mmCIF file of C-alpha atoms and ligand atoms in Angstrom:
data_model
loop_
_atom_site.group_PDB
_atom_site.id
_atom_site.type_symbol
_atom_site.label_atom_id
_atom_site.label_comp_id
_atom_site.label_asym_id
_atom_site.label_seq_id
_atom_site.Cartn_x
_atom_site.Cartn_y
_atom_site.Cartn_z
ATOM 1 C CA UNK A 8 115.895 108.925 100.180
ATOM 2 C CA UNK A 9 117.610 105.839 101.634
ATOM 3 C CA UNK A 10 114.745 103.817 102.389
ATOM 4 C CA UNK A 11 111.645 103.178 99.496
ATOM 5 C CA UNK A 12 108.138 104.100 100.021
ATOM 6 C CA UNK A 13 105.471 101.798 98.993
ATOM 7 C CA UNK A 14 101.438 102.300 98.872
ATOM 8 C CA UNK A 15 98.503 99.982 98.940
ATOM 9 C CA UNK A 16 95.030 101.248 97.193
ATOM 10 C CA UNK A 17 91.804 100.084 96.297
ATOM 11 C CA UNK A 18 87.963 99.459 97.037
ATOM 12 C CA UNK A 19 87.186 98.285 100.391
ATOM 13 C CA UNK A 20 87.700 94.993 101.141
ATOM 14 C CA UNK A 21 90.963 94.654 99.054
ATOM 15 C CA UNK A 22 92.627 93.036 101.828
ATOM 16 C CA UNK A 23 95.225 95.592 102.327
ATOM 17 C CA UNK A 24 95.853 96.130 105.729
ATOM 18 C CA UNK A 25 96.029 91.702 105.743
ATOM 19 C CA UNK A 26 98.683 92.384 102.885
ATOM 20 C CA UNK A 27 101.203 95.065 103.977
ATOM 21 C CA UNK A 28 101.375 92.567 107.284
ATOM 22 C CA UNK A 29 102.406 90.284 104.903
ATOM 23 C CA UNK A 30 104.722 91.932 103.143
ATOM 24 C CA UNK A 31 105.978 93.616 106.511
ATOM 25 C CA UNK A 32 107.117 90.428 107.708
ATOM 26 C CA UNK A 33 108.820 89.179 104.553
ATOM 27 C CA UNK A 34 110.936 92.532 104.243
ATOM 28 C CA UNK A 35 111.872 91.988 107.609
ATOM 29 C CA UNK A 36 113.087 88.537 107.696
ATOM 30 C CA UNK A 37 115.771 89.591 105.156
ATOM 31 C CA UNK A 38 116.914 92.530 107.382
ATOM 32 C CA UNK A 39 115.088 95.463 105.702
ATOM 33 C CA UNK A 40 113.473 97.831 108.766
ATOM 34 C CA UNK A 41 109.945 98.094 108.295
ATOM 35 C CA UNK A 42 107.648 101.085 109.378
ATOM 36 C CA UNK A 43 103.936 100.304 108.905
ATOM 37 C CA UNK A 44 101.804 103.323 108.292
ATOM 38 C CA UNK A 45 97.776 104.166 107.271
ATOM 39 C CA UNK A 46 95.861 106.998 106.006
ATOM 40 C CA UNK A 47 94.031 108.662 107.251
ATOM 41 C CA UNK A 48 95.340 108.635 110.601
ATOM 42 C CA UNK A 49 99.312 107.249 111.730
ATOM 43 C CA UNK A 50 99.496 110.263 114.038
ATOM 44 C CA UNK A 51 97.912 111.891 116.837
ATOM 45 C CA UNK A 52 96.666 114.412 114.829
ATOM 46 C CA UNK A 53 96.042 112.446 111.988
ATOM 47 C CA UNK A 54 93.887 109.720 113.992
ATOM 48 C CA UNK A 55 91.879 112.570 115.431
ATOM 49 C CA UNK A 56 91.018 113.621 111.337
ATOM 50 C CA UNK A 57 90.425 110.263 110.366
ATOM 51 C CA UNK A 58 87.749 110.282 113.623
ATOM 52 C CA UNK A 59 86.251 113.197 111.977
ATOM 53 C CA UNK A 60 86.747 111.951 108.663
ATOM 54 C CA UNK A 61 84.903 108.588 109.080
ATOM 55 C CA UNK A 62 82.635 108.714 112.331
ATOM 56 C CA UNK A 63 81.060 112.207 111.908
ATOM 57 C CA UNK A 64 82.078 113.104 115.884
ATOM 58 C CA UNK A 65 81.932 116.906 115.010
ATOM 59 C CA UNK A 66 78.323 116.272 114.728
ATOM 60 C CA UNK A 67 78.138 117.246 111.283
ATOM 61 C CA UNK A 68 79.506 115.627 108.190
ATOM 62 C CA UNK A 69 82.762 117.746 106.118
ATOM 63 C CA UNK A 70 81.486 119.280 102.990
ATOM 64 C CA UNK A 71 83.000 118.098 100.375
ATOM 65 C CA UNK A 72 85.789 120.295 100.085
ATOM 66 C CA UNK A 73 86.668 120.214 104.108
ATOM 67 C CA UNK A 74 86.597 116.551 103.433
ATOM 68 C CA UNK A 75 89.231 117.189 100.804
ATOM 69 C CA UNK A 76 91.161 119.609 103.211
ATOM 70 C CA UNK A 77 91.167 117.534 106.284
ATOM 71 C CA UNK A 78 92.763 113.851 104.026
ATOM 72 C CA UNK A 79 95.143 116.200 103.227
ATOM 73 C CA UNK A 80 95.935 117.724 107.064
ATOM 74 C CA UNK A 81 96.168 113.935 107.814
ATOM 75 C CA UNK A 82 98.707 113.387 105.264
ATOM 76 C CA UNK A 83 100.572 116.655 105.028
ATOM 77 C CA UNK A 84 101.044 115.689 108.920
ATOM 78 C CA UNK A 85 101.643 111.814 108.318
ATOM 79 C CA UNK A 86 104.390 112.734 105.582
ATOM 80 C CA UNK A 87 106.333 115.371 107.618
ATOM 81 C CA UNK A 88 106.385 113.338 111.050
ATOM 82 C CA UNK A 89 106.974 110.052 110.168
ATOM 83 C CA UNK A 90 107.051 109.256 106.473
ATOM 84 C CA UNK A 91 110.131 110.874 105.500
ATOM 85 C CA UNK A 92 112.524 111.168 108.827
ATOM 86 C CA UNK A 93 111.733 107.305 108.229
ATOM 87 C CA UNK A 94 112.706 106.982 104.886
ATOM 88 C CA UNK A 95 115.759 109.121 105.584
ATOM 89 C CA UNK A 96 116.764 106.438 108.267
ATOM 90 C CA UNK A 97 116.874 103.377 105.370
ATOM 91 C CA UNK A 98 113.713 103.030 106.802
ATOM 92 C CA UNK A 99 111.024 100.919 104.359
ATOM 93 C CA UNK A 100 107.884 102.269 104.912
ATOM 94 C CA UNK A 101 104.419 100.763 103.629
ATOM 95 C CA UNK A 102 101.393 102.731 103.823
ATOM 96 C CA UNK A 103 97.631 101.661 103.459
ATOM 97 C CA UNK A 104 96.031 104.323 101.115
ATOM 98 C CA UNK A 105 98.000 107.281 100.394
ATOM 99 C CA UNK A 106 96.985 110.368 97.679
ATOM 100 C CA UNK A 107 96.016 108.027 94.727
ATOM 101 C CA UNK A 108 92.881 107.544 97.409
ATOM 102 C CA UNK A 109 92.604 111.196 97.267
ATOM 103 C CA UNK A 110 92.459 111.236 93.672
ATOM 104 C CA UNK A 111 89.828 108.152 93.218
ATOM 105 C CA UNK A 112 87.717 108.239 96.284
ATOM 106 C CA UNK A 113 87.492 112.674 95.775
ATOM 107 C CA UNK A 114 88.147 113.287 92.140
ATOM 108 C CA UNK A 115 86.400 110.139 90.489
ATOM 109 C CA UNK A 116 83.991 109.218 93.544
ATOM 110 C CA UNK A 117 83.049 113.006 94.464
ATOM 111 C CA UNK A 118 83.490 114.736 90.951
ATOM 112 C CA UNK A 119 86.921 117.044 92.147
ATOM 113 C CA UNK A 120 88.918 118.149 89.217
ATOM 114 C CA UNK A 121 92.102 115.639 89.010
ATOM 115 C CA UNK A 122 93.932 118.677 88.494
ATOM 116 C CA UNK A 123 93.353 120.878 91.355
ATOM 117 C CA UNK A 124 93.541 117.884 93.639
ATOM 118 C CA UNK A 125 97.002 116.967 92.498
ATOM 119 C CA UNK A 126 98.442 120.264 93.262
ATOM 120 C CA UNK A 127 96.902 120.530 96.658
ATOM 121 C CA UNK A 128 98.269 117.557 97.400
ATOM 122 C CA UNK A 129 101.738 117.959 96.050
ATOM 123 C CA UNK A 130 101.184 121.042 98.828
ATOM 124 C CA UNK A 131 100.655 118.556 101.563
ATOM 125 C CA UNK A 132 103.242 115.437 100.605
ATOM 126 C CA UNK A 133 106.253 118.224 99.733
ATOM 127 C CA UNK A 134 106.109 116.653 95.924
ATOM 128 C CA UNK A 135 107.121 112.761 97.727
ATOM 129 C CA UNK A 136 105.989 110.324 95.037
ATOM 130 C CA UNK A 137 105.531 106.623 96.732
ATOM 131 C CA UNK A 138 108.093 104.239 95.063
ATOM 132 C CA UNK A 139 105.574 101.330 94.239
ATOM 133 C CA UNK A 140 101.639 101.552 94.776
ATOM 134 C CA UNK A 141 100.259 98.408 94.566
ATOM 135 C CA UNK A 142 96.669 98.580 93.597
ATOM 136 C CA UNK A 143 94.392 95.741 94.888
ATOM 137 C CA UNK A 144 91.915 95.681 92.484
ATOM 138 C CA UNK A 145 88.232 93.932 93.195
ATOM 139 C CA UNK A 146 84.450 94.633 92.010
ATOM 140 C CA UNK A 147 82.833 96.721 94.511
ATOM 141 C CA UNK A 148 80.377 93.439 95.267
ATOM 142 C CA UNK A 149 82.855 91.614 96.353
ATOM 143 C CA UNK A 150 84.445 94.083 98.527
ATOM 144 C CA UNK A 151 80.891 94.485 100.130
ATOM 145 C CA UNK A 152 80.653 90.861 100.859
ATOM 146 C CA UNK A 153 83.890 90.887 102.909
ATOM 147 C CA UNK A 154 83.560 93.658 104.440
ATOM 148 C CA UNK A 155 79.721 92.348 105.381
ATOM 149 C CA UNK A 156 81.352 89.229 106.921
ATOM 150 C CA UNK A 157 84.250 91.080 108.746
ATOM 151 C CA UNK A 158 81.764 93.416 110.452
ATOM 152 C CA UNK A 159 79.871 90.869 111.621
ATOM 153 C CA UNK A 160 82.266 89.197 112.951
ATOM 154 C CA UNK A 161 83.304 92.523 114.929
ATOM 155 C CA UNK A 162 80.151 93.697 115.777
ATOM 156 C CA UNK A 163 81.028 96.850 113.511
ATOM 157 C CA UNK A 164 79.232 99.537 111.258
ATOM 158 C CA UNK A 165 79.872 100.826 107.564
ATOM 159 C CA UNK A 166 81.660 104.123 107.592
ATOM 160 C CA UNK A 167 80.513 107.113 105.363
ATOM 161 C CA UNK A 168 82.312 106.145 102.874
ATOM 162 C CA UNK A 169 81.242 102.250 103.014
ATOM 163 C CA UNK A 170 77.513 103.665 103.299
ATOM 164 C CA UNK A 171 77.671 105.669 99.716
ATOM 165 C CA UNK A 172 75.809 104.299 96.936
ATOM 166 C CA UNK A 173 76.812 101.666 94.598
ATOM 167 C CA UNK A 174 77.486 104.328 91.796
ATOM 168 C CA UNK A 175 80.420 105.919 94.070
ATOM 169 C CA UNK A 176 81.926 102.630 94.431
ATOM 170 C CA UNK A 177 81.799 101.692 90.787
ATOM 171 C CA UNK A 178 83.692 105.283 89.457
ATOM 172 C CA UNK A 179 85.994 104.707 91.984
ATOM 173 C CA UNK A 180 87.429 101.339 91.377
ATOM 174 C CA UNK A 181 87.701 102.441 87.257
ATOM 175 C CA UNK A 182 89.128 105.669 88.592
ATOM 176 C CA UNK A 183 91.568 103.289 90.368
ATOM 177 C CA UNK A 184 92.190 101.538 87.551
ATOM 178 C CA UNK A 185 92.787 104.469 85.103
ATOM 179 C CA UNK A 186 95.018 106.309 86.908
ATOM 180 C CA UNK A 187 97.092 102.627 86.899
ATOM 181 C CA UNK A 188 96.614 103.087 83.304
ATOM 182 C CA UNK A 189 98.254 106.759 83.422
ATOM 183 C CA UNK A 190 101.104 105.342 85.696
ATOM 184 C CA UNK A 191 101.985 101.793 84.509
ATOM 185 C CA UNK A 192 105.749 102.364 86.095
ATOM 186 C CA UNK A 193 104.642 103.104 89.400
ATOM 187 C CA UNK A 194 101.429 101.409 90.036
ATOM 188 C CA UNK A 195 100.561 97.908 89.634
ATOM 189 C CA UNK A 196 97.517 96.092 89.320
ATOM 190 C CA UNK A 197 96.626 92.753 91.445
ATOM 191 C CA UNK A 198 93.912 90.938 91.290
ATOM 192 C CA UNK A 199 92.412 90.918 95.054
ATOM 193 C CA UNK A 200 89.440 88.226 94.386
ATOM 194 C CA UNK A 201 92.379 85.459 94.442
ATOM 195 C CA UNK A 202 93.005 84.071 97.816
ATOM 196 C CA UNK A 203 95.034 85.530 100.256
ATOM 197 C CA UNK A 204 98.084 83.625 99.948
ATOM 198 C CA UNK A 205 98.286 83.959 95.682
ATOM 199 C CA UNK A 206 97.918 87.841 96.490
ATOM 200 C CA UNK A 207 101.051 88.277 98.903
ATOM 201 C CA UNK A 208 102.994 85.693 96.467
ATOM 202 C CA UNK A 209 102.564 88.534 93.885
ATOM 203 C CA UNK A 210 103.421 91.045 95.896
ATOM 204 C CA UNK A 211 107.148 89.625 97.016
ATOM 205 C CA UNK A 212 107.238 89.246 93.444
ATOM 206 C CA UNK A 213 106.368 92.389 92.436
ATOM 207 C CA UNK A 214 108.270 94.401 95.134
ATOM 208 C CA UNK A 215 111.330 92.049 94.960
ATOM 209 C CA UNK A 216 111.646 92.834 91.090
ATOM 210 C CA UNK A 217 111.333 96.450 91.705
ATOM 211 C CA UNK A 218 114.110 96.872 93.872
ATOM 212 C CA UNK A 219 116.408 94.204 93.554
ATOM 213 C CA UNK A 220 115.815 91.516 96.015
ATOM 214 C CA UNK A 221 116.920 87.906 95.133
ATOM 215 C CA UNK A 222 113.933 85.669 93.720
ATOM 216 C CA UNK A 223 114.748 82.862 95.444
ATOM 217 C CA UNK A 224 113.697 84.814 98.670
ATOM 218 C CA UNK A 225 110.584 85.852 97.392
ATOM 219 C CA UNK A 226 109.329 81.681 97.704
HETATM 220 P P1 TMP B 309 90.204 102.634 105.483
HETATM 221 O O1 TMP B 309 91.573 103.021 105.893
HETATM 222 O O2 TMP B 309 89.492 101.843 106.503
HETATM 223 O O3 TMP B 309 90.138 102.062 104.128
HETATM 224 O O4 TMP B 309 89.330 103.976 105.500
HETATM 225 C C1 TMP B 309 89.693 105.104 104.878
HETATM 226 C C2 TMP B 309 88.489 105.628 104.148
HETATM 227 O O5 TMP B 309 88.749 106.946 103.696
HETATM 228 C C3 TMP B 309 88.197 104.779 102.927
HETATM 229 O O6 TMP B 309 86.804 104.670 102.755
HETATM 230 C C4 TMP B 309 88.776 105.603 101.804
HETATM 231 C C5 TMP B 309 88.663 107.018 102.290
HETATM 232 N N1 TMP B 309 89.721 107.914 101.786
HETATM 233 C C6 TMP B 309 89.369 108.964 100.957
HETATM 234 O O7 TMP B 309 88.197 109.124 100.629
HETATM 235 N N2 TMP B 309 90.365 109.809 100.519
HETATM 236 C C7 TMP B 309 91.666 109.682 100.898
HETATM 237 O O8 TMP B 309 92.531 110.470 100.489
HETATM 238 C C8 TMP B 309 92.014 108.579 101.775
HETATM 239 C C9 TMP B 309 93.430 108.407 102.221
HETATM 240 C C10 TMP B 309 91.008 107.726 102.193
#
């Protein structure tokens, strides 16, 4: 593929959506086109799942295995549509949460075997492997505490996921962190308690080094 594909995971509150903004607008000021993407959702079809996913507007909650099935509608949809005709362009395309959610937030969080839930969702991506996945790492009380302030701010709720217990939260962000452990060559750990503006300095760091772009543009 012409263009690279790069993921941003962790606990709530990690900042990410504040971070691929970031990073958006730094690729793009040295002439790489940028495509901004987020899972679930970043279709039509795929914002309807993430509706269902988070909101429970089908008037039930998914078991856990339709909760499994429908991430993975949302990103076997997000992958075929937009993800790769973009990256086939030269296209740069950075995507908040992608399978490695899958894998912590169902197989650690929820108790799926890793196994089965990597080849269901080699099923949906067509076997595409992000480039980088940058992993914003903080405790799950910190997160909280963010996300508290943000949502008061909005006048917002917790989602179902942001309502499960403390314990769910905990296996995830060590599931996070092992499967980093598994991968060292594609994913990379950052410390997301630092402020805002140390983060994205390590991220044009980290992404410039990966792929070549001169440091001196990365200040
Ligand atoms: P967010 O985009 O606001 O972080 O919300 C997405 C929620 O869905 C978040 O709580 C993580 C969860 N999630 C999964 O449980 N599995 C997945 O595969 C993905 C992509 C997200």
């Amino acid at each position: 593929m012409k263009g690279k594909f790069i993921t941003f995971e962790g606990p709530e509150g990690g900042g990410k959506s504040t971070q691929i903004k970031e990073l958006a607008a730094f690729l793009e000021a040295r002439g790489i086109p940028v495509l901004q993407a987020r899972e679930p959702g970043g279709t039509r079809l795929g914002e309807r799942v993430r509706g269902l996913l988070q909101d429970d507007t089908a008037g039930e909650p998914p078991s856990p295995r339709a909760e499994v099935l429908l991430f993975l509608a949302s990103r076997a949809q997000l992958v075929a549509n937009v993800i790769v005709p973009a990256l086939e362009k030269g296209v740069w395309v950075l995507c908040d949460r992608f399978d490695d959610s899958t894998f912590a937030y169902q197989g650690y969080g929820r108790g799926f075997d890793l196994d089965a839930l990597r080849c269901l969702d080699a099923f949906a991506t067509g076997g595409l492997v992000p480039d980088l996945t940058l992993l914003l790492d903080l405790p799950p009380d910190v997160g909280f505490a963010r996300l508290a302030t943000r949502q008061a701010g909005e006048g917002s709720a917790p989602d179902r996921f942001e309502r499960e217990a403390r314990a769910f939260h905990e296996r995830l962000r060590a599931g996070f962190l092992e499967l980093a452990g598994r991968e060292p060559g594609r994913i990379a750990v950052i410390d997301a308690g630092q402020p805002r503006e140390t983060v994205a300095g390590t991220v044009r760091e980290m992404v410039a080094a990966r792929f070549g772009i001169g440091r001196e543009a990365t200040r």
